[in-house]
C-alpha positions as YAML, in Angstrom:
chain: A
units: angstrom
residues:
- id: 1
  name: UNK
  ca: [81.06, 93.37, 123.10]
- id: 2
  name: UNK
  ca: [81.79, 96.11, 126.33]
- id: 3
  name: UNK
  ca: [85.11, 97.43, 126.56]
- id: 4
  name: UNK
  ca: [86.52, 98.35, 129.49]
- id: 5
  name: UNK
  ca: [88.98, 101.27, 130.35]
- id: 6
  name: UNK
  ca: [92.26, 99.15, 130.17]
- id: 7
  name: UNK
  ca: [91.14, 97.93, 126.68]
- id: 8
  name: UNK
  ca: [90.96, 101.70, 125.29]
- id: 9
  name: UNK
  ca: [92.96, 104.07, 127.99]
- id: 10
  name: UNK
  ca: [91.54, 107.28, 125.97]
- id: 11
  name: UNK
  ca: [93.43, 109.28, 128.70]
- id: 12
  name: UNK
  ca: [96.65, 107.44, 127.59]
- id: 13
  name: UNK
  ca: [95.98, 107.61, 123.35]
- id: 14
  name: UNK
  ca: [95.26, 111.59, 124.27]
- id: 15
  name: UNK
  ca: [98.72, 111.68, 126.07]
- id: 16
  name: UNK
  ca: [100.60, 109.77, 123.41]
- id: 17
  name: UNK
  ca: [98.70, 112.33, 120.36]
- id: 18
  name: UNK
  ca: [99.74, 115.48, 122.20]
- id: 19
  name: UNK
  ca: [103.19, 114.35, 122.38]
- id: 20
  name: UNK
  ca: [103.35, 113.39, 118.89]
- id: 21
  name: UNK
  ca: [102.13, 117.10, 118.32]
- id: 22
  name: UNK
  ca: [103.98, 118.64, 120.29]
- id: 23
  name: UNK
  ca: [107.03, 117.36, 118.55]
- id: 24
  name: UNK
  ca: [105.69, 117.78, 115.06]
- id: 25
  name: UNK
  ca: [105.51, 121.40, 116.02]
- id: 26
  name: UNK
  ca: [109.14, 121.73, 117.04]
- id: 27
  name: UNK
  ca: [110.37, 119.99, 114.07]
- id: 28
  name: UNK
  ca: [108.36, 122.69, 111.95]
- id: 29
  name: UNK
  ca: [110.22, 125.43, 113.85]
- id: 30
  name: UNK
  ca: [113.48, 124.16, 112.09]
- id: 31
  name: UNK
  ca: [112.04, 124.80, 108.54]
- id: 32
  name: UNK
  ca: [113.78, 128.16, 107.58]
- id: 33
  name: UNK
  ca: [111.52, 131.59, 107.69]
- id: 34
  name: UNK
  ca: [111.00, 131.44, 103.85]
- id: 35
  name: UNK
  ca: [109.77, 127.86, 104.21]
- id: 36
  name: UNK
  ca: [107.77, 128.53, 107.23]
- id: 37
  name: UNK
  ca: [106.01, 131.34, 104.92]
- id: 38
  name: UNK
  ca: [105.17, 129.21, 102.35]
- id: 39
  name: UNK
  ca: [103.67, 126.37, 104.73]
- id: 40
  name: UNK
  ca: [101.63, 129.14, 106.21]
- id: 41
  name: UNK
  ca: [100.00, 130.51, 103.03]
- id: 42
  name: UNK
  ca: [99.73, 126.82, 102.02]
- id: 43
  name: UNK
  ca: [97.59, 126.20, 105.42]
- id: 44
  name: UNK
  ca: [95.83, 129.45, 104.98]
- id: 45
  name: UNK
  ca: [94.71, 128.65, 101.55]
- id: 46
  name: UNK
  ca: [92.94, 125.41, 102.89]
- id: 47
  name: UNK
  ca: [95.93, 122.73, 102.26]
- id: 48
  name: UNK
  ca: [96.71, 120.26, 105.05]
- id: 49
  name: UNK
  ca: [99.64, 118.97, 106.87]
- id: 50
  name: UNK
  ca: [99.45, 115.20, 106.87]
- id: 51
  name: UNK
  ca: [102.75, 114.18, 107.69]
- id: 52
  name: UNK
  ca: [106.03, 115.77, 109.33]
- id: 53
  name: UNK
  ca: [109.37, 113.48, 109.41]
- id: 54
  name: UNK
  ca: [112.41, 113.54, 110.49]
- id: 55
  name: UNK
  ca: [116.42, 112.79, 108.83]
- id: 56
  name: UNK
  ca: [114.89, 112.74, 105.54]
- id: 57
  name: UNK
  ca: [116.58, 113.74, 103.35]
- id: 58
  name: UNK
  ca: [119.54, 114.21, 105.59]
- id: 59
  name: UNK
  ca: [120.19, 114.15, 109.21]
- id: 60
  name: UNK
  ca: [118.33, 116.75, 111.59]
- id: 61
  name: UNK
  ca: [116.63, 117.70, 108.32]
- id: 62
  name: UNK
  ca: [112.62, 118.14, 108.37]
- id: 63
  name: UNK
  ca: [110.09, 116.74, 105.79]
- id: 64
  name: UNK
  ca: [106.36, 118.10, 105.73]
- id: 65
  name: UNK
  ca: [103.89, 116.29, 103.34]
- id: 66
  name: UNK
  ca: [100.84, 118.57, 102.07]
- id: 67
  name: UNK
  ca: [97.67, 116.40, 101.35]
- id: 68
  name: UNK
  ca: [97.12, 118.65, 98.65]
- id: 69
  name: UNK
  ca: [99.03, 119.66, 95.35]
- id: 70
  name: UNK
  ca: [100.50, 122.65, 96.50]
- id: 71
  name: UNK
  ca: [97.55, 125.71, 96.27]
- id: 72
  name: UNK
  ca: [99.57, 129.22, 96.32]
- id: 73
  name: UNK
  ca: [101.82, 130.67, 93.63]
- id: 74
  name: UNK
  ca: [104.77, 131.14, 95.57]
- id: 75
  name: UNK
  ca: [106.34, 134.07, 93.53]
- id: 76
  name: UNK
  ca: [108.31, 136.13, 96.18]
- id: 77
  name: UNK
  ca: [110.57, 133.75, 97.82]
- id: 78
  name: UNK
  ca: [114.86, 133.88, 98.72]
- id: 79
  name: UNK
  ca: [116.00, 132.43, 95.97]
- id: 80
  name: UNK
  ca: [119.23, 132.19, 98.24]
- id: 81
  name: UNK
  ca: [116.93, 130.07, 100.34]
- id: 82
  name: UNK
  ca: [114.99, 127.61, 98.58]
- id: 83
  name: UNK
  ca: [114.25, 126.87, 95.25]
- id: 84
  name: UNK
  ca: [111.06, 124.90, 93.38]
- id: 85
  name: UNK
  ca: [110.95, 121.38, 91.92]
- id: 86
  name: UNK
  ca: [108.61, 119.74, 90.08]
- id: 87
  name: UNK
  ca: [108.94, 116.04, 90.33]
- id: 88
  name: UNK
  ca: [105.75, 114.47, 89.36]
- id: 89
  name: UNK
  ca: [106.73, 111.04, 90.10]
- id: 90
  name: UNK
  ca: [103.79, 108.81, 91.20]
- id: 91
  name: UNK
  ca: [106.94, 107.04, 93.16]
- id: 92
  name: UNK
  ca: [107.78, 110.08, 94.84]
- id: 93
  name: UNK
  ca: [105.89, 113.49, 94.63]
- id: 94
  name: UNK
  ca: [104.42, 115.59, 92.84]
- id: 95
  name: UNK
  ca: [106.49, 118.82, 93.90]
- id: 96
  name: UNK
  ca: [108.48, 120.55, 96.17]
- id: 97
  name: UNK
  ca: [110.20, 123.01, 98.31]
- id: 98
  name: UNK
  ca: [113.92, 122.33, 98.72]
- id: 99
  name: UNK
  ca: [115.69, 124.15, 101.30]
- id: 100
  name: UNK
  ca: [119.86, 125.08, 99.81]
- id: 101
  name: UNK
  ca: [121.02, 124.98, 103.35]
- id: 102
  name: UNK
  ca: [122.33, 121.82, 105.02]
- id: 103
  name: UNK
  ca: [120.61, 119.84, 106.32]
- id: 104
  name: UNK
  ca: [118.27, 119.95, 103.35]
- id: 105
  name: UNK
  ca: [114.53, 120.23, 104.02]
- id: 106
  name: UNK
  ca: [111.59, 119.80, 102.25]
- id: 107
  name: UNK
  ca: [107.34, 120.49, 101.52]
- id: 108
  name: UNK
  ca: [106.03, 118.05, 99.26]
- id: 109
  name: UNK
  ca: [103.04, 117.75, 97.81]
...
């Protein structure tokens, strides 16, 4: 079977995935400096982003999903900022980042 280009606008899906990048990297930019330092280690040490949402848990608050149980020993961090949980719920997550500021945000993994 030939496809044509208004069955598969490539020029359109590459539009649509930049956008949805684009705003996946602003929503990161709300993650307070302590979180942004421990998704950056996490990325540096070979872990993935897979998923970024938004409102959850709160309103305006960002969630990042790791594809990968989280790598780093995160030793040095504000405790004033964010604080460490380990869920390990197959319902839920394994563990995360909490942010104490409102709105709440969160790295699971």
């Amino acid at each position: 079977m030939k496809y044509s280009e208004k069955d598969f606008d490539i020029k359109r899906l590459i539009r649509k995935l930049d956008a949805e990048f684009i705003l996946q990297l602003l929503l990161l930019e709300k993650l307070p400096p302590s979180m942004q330092t421990i998704l950056d280690a996490e990325i540096k040490a070979g872990n993935r982003i897979v998923d970024v949402m938004e409102d959850y848990p709160d309103p305006h608050s960002v969630c990042v999903t790791l594809g990968e149980k989280f790598i780093v020993k995160h030793k040095n961090l504000d405790e004033d900022e964010v604080e460490f949980f380990l869920c390990n719920d197959p319902h839920y997550w394994f563990a995360d980042y909490t942010s104490k500021t409102y709105p709440k945000h969160l790295i699971i993994c």
